[in-house]
Each structure stands twice: as structure tokens, then as C-alpha cells.
PDB file of C-alpha atoms and ligand atoms in Angstrom:
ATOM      1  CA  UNK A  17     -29.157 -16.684  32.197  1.00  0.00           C
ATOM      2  CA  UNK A  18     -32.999 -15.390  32.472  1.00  0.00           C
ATOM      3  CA  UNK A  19     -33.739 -13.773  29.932  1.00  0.00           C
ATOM      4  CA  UNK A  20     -37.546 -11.709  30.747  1.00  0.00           C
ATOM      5  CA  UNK A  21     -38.848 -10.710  27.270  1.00  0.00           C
ATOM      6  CA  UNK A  22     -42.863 -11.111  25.591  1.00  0.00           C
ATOM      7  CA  UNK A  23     -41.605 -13.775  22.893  1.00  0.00           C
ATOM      8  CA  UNK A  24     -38.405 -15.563  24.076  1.00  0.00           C
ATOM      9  CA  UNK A  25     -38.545 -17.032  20.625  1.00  0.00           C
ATOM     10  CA  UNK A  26     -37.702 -14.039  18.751  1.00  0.00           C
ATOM     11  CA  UNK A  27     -37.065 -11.213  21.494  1.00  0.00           C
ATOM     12  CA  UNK A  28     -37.681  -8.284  19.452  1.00  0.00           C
ATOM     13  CA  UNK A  29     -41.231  -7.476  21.390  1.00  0.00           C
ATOM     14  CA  UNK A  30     -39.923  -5.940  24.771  1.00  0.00           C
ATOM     15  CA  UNK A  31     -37.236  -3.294  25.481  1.00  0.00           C
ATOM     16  CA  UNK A  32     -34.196  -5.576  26.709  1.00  0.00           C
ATOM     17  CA  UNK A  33     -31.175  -3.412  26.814  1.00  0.00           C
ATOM     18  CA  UNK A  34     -29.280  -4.012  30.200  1.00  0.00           C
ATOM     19  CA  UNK A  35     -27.290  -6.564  31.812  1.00  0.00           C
ATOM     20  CA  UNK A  36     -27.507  -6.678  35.512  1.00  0.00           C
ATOM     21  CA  UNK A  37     -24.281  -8.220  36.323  1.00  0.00           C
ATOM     22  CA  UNK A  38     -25.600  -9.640  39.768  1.00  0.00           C
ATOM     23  CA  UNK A  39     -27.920 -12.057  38.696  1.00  0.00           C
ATOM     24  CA  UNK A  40     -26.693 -12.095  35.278  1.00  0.00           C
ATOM     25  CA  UNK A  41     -30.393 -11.259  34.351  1.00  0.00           C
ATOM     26  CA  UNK A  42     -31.699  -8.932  31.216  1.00  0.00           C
ATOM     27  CA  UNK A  43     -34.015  -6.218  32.241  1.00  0.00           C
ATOM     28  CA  UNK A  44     -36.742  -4.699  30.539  1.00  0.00           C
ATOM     29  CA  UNK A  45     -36.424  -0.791  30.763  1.00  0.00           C
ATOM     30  CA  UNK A  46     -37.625   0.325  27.889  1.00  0.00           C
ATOM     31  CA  UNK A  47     -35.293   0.741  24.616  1.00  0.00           C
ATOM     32  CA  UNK A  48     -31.595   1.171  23.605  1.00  0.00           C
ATOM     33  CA  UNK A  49     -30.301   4.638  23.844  1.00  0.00           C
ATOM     34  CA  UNK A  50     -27.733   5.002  20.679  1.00  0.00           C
ATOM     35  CA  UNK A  51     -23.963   5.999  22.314  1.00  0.00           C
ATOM     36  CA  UNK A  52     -21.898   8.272  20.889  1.00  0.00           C
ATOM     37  CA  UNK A  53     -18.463   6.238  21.518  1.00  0.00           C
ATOM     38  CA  UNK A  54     -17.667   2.807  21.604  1.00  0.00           C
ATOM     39  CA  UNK A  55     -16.756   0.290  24.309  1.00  0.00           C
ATOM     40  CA  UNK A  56     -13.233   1.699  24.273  1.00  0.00           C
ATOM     41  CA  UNK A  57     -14.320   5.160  23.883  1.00  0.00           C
ATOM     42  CA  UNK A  58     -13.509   6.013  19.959  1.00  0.00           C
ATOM     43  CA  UNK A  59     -15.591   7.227  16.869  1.00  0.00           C
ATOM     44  CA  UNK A  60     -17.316   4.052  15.235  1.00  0.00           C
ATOM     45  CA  UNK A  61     -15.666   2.177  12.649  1.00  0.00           C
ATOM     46  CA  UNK A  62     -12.765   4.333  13.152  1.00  0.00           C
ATOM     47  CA  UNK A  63      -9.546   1.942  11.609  1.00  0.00           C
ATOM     48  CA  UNK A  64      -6.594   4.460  12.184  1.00  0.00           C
ATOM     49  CA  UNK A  65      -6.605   4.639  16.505  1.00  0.00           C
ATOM     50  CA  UNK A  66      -3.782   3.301  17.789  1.00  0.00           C
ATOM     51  CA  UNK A  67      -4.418   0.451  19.937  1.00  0.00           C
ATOM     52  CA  UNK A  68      -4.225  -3.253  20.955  1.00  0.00           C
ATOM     53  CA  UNK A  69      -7.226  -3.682  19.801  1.00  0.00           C
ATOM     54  CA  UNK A  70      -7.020  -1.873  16.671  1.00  0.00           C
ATOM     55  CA  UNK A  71      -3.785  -4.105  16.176  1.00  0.00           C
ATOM     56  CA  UNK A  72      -5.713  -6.724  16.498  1.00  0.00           C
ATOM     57  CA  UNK A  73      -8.402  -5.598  13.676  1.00  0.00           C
ATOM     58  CA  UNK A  74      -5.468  -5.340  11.656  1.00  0.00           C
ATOM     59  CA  UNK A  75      -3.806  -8.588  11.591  1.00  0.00           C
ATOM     60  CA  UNK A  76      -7.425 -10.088  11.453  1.00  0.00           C
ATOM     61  CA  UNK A  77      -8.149  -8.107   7.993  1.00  0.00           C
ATOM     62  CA  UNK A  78      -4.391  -9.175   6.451  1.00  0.00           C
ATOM     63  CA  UNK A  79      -5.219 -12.691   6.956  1.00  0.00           C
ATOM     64  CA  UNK A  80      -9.275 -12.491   5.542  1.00  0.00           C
ATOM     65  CA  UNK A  81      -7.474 -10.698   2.827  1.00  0.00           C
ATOM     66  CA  UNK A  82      -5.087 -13.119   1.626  1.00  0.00           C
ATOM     67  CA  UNK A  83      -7.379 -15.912   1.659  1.00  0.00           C
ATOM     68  CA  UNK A  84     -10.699 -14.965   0.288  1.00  0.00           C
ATOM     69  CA  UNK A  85      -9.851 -15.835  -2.952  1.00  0.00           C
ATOM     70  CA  UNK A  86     -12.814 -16.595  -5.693  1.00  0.00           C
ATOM     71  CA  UNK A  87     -12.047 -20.490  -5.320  1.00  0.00           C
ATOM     72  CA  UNK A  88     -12.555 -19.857  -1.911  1.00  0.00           C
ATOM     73  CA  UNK A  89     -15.315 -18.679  -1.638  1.00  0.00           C
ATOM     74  CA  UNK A  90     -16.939 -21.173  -4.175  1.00  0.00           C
ATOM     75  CA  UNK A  91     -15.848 -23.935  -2.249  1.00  0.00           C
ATOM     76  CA  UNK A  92     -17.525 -22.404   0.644  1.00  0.00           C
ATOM     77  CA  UNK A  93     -20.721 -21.655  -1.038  1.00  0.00           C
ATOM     78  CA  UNK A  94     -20.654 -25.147  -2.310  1.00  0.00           C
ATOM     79  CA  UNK A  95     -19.983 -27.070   0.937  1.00  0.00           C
ATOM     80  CA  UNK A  96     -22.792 -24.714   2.945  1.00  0.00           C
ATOM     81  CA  UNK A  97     -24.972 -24.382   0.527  1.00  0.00           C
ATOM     82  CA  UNK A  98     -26.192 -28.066   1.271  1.00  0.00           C
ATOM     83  CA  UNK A  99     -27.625 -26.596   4.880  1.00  0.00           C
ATOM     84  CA  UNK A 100     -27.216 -29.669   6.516  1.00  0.00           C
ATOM     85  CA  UNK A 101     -25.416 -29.040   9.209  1.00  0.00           C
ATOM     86  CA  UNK A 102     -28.050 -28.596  11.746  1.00  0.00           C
ATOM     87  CA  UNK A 103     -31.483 -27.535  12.903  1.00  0.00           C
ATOM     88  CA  UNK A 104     -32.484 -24.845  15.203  1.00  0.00           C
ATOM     89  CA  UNK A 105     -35.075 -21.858  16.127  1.00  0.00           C
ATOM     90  CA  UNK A 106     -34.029 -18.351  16.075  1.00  0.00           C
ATOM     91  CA  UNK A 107     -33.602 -17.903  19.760  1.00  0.00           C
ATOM     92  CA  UNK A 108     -31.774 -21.176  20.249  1.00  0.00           C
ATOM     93  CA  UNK A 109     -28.902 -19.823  17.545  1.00  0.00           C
ATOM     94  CA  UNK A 110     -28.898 -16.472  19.391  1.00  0.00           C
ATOM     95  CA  UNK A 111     -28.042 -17.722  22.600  1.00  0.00           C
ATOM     96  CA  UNK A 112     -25.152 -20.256  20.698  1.00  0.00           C
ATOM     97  CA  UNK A 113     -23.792 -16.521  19.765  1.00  0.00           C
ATOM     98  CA  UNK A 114     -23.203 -15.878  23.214  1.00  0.00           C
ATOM     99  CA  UNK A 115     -19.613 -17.225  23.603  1.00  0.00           C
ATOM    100  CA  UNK A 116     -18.580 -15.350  20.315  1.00  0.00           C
ATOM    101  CA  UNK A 117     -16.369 -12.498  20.042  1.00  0.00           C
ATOM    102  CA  UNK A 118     -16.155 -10.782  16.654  1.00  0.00           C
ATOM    103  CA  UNK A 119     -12.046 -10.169  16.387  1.00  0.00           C
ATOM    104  CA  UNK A 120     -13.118  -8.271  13.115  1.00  0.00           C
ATOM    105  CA  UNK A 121     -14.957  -5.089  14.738  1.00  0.00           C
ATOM    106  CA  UNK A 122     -13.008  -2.236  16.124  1.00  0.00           C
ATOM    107  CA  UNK A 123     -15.845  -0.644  18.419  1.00  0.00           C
ATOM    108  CA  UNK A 124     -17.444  -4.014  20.124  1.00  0.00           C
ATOM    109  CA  UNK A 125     -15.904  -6.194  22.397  1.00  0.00           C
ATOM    110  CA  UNK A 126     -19.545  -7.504  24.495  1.00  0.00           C
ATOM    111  CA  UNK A 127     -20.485 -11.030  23.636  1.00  0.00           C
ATOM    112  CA  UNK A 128     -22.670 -11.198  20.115  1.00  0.00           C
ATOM    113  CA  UNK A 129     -26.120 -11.941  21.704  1.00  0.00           C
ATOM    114  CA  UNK A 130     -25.849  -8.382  23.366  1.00  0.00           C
ATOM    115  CA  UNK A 131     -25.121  -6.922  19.845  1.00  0.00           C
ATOM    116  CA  UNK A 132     -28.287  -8.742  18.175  1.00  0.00           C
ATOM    117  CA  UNK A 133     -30.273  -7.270  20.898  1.00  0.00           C
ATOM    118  CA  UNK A 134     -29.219  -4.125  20.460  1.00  0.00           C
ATOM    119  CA  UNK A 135     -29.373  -3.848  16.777  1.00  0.00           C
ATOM    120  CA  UNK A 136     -32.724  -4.684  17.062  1.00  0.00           C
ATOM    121  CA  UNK A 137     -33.972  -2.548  19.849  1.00  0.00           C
ATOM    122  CA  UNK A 138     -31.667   0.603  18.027  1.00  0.00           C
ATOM    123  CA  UNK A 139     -34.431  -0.373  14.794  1.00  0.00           C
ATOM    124  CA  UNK A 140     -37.502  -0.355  17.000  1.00  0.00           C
ATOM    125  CA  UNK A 141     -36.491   3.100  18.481  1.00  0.00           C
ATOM    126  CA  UNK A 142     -36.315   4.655  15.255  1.00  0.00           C
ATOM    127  CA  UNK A 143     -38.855   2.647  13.344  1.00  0.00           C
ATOM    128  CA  UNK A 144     -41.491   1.372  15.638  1.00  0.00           C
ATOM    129  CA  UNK A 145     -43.875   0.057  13.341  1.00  0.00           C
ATOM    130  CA  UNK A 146     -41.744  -1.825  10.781  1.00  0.00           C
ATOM    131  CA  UNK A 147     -41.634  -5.196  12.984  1.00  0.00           C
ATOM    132  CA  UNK A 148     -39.643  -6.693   9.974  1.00  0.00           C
ATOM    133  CA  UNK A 149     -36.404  -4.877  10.388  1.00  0.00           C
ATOM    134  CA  UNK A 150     -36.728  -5.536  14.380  1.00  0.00           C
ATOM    135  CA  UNK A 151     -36.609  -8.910  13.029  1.00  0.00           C
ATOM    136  CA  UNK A 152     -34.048  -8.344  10.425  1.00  0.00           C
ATOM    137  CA  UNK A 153     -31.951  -6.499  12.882  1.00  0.00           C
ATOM    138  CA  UNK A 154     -32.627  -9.783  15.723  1.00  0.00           C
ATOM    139  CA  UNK A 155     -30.957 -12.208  13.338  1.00  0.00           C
ATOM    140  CA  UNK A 156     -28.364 -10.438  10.906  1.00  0.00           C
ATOM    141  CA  UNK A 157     -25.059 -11.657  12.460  1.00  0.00           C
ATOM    142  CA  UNK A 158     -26.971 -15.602  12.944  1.00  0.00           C
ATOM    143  CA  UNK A 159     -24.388 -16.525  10.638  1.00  0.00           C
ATOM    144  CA  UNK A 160     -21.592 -16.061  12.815  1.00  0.00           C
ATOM    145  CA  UNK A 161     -22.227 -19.973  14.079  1.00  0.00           C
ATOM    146  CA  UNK A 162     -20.073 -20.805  11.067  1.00  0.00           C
ATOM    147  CA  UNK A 163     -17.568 -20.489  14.262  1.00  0.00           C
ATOM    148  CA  UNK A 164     -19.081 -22.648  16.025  1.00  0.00           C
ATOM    149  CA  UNK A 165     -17.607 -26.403  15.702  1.00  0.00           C
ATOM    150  CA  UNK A 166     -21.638 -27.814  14.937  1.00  0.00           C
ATOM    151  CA  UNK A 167     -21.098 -25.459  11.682  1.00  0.00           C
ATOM    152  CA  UNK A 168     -17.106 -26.226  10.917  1.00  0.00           C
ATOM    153  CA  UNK A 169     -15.634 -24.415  13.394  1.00  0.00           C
ATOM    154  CA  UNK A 170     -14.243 -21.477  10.720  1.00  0.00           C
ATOM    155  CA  UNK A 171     -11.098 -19.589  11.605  1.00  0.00           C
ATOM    156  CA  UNK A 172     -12.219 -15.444  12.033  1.00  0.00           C
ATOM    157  CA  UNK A 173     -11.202 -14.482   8.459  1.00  0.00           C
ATOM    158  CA  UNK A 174     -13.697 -16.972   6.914  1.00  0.00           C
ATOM    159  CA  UNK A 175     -16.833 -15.823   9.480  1.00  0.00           C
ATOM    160  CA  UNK A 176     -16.438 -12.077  10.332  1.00  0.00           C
ATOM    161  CA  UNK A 177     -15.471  -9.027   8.943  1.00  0.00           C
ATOM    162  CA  UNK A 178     -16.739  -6.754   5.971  1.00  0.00           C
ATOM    163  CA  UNK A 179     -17.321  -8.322   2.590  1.00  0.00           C
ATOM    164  CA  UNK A 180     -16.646  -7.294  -0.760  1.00  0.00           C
ATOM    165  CA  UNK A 181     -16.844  -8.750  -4.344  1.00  0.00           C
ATOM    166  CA  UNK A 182     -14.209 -11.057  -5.455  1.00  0.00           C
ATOM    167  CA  UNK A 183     -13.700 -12.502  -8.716  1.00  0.00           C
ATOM    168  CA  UNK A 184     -12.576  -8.531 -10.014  1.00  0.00           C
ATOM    169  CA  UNK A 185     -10.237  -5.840  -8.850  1.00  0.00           C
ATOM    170  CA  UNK A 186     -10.224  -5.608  -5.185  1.00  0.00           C
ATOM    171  CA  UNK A 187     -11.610  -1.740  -4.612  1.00  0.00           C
ATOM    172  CA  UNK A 188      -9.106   0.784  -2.974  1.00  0.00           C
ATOM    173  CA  UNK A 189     -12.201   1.621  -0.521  1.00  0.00           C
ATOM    174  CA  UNK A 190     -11.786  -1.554   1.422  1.00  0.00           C
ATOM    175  CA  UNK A 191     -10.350  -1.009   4.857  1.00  0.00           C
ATOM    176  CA  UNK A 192      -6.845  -2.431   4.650  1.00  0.00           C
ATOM    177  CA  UNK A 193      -6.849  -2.829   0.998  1.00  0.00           C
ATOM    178  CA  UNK A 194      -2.587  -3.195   0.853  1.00  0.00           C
ATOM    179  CA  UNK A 195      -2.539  -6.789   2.530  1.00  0.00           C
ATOM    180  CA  UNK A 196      -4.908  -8.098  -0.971  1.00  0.00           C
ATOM    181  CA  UNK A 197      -1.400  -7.846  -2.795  1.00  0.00           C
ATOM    182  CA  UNK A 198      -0.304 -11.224  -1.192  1.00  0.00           C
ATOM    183  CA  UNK A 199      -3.784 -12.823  -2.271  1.00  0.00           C
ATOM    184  CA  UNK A 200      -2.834 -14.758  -5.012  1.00  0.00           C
ATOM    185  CA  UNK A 201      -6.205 -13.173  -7.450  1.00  0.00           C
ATOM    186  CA  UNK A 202      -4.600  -9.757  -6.843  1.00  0.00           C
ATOM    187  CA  UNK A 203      -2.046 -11.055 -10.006  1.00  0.00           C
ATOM    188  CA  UNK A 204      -4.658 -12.964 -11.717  1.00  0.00           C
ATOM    189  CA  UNK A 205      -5.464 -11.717 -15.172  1.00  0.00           C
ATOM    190  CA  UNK A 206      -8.752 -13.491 -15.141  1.00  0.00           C
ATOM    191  CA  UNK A 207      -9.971 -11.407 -11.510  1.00  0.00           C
ATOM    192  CA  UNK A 208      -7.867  -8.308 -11.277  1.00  0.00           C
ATOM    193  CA  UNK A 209      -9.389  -6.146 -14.054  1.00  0.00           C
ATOM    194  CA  UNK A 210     -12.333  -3.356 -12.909  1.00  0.00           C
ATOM    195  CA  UNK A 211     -15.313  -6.040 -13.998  1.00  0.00           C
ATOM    196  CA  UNK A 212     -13.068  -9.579 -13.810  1.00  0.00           C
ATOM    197  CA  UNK A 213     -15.181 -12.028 -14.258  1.00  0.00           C
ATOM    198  CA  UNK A 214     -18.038 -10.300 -14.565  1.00  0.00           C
ATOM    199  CA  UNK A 215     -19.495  -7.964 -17.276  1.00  0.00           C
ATOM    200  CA  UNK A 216     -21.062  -4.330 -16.464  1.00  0.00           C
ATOM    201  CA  UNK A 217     -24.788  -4.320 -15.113  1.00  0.00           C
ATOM    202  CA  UNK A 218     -25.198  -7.958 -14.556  1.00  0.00           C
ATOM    203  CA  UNK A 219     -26.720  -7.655 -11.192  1.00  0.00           C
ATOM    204  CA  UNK A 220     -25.878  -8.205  -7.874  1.00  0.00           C
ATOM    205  CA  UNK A 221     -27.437 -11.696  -8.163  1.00  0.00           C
ATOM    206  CA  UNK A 222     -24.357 -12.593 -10.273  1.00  0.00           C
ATOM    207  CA  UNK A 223     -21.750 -10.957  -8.414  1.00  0.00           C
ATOM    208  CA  UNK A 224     -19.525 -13.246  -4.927  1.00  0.00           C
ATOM    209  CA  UNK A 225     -19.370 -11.760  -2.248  1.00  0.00           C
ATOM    210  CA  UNK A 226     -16.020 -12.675   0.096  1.00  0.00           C
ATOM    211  CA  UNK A 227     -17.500 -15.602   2.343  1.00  0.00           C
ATOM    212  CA  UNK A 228     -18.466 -15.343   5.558  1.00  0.00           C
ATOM    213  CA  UNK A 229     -21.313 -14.769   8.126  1.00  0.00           C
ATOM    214  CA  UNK A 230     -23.384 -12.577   5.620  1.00  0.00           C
ATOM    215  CA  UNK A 231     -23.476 -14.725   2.604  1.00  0.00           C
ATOM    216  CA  UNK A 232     -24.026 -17.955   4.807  1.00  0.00           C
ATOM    217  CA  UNK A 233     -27.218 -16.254   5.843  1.00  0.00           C
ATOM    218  CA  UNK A 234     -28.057 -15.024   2.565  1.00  0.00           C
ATOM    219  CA  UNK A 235     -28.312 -18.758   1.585  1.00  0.00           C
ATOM    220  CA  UNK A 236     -30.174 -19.871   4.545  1.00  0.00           C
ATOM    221  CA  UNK A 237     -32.891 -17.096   4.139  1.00  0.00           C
ATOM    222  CA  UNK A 238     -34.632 -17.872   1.484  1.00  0.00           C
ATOM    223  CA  UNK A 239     -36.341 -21.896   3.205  1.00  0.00           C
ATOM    224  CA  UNK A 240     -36.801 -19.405   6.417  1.00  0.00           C
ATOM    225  CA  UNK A 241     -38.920 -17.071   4.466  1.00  0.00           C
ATOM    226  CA  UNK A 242     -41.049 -20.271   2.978  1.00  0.00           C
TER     227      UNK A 242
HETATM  228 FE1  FE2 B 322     -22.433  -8.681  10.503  1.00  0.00          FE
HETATM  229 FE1  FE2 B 323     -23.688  -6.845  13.263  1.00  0.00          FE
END
């Protein structure tokens, strides 16, 4: 695939927004124009349309559900949090994205690197001088690798899908929130009170997060920013 941007390397400089299906080449023409549907013609993030695909969503949260358990999730943080699994530029892990289909999201079936674009080209529309969050919005789903087999090759329910705190009460707001009843902290004394194991106003420092493509980043950030 050509891809004809200013900086290759990051990709957030030029307006790349279209796929020409011919030459399978990206064009410049000048920004992303915001829909007001999805791919399949619904709301955003709209759970309750009956579809395949929406069945799909479904069965993917009941299984992320059951197994994101606080041991989980520190085994995870453990085993990545060693980064050593490989080394790579930005643009390089974009373009691994492009086989990737998150099972998780309801309005996007295009292959990820056409997301990351996007995100980032959506940003630069509406804030044209705050090059960091063209940036941010470039590389937020980088963590999705973790499906990759060079990063372990995680199932969908350990890389994708929204996150929430574990180690307390699952809230009713998350989407799908009956299948946590067969996660096995859901009758855990010691997680299934309002604060668990945490106490009130300790900071969001303290607090797990489910694992998955946003807290793998969230520990690789910090030697990027260096
Ligand atoms: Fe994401
Ligand atoms: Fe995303």
C-alpha cells in the first residue's frame, strides 16, 4: 500500500482520509468530514440494535466480563509491564494494525489503521493547532498489537473493548453489566463492595483498570515521552 503523507513516520501532517480501492492508495484531500451514522448505518455506540453484528458485540462483552478478574489483570500488568516484547516506530505499529478488526465496537468494521487515521484527522479538524492530540489521536488504539502473536497473541476480551475498574463493585453503567455475575469477583467480599479494595479519594493512580489495549499503552507511554 502507498501511503502519500508529509511525515510517513507519524502521519498526522497531511489530510489522508480516503481509500481509493483501485490502487489501494491513500489520498490526500484535505480532512475527515465527521458522519452522522456508522458503517452499518446506526447511532454511535448504540448497544440495543438488533443485529449480527450487535450479536456479536454481545457475546464479545460476556466473555471480557467473566474474565477480567483483579488477578487478571495483575498478572497482565506484571507480564507486560517488562516491555520486552519488541521494538518498533510509530508508523511501523500502525501499519501491524492493519489486519485487525476490533470485534468489541458496534459502529466500525474498516481495518484499525483507517480508524487511527481518522481519529486523528477528526482532532486536527476541530483543533488545528494542538499537534499533540493529532498525535494522541494517531496512536491511542497502538495497543491493540497485544493481538498480534509478536505481543502474545491475546484472545479479543483481553485487547479490546471498554475498560472499567476492577478490584470493587462492577458499576451498573457498564454496557452489558448482567454477564459480570458469572465473574467469579462479582461474589468476592474482598472486590464487590462500592470502594473494594480501595478506599475513597485515593486517586486514579491507585485504581486497575480491566486489561487491555488502553492500559498496555498507558505503561508503554511514559519511556516514549523520555
Ligand atoms: Fe481504544
Ligand atoms: Fe479507538
Amino acid at each position: 500500500m502507498t501511503i502519500l503523507i508529509d511525515q510517513p513516520e507519524l502521519g498526522v501532517e497531511a489530510g489522508v482520509n480516503k481509500l481509493d480501492n483501485a490502487d489501494n492508495e491513500l489520498v490526500l484531500d484535505g480532512g475527515f468530514v465527521v458522519p452522522q451514522t456508522n458503517s452499518f448505518g446506526h447511532t454511535f455506540r448504540d448497544y440495543h440494535v438488533e443485529s449480527e453484528r450487535q450479536q456479536g458485540v454481545e457475546n464479545f462483552y460476556r466473555t471480557n466480563h467473566i474474565n477480567q478478574t483483579s488477578d487478571f489483570v495483575k498478572r497482565m500488568r506484571t507480564e507486560y509491564g517488562k516491555l520486552n516484547k519488541m521494538e518498533m516506530g510509530i508508523w511501523e505499529c500502525c501499519e501491524l494494525l492493519n489486519d485487525v478488526i476490533d470485534e468489541s465496537d458496534p459502529d466500525l468494521d474498516e481495518p484499525q489503521i483507517e480508524h487511527l487515521l481518522q481519529t486523528a484527522e477528526a482532532i486536527r479538524k476541530d483543533y488545528p493547532n494542538e499537534d499533540w492530540m493529532h498525535l494522541t489521536g494517531l496512536i491511542h488504539d497502538l495497543g491493540k498489537v497485544l493481538l498480534h502473536p509478536g505481543f502474545g497473541e491475546l484472545p479479543q476480551w483481553a485487547v479490546v473493548g471498554d475498560t472499567f475498574p476492577v478490584g470493587c463493585a462492577f458499576d451498573k453503567s457498564i454496557v452489558h453489566h448482567k454477564y459480570f455475575e458469572e465473574n467469579p469477583d462479582y461474589h468476592n467480599s474482598d472486590y464487590n463492595t462500592k470502594y473494594g479494595v480501595y478506599s475513597e479519594g485515593c486517586g486514579l493512580n491507585n485504581v486497575m483498570m480491566s486489561w487491555g489495549h488502553d492500559d498496555y499503552m498507558y505503561l508503554v507511554y511514559p519511556p516514549l515521552c523520555v
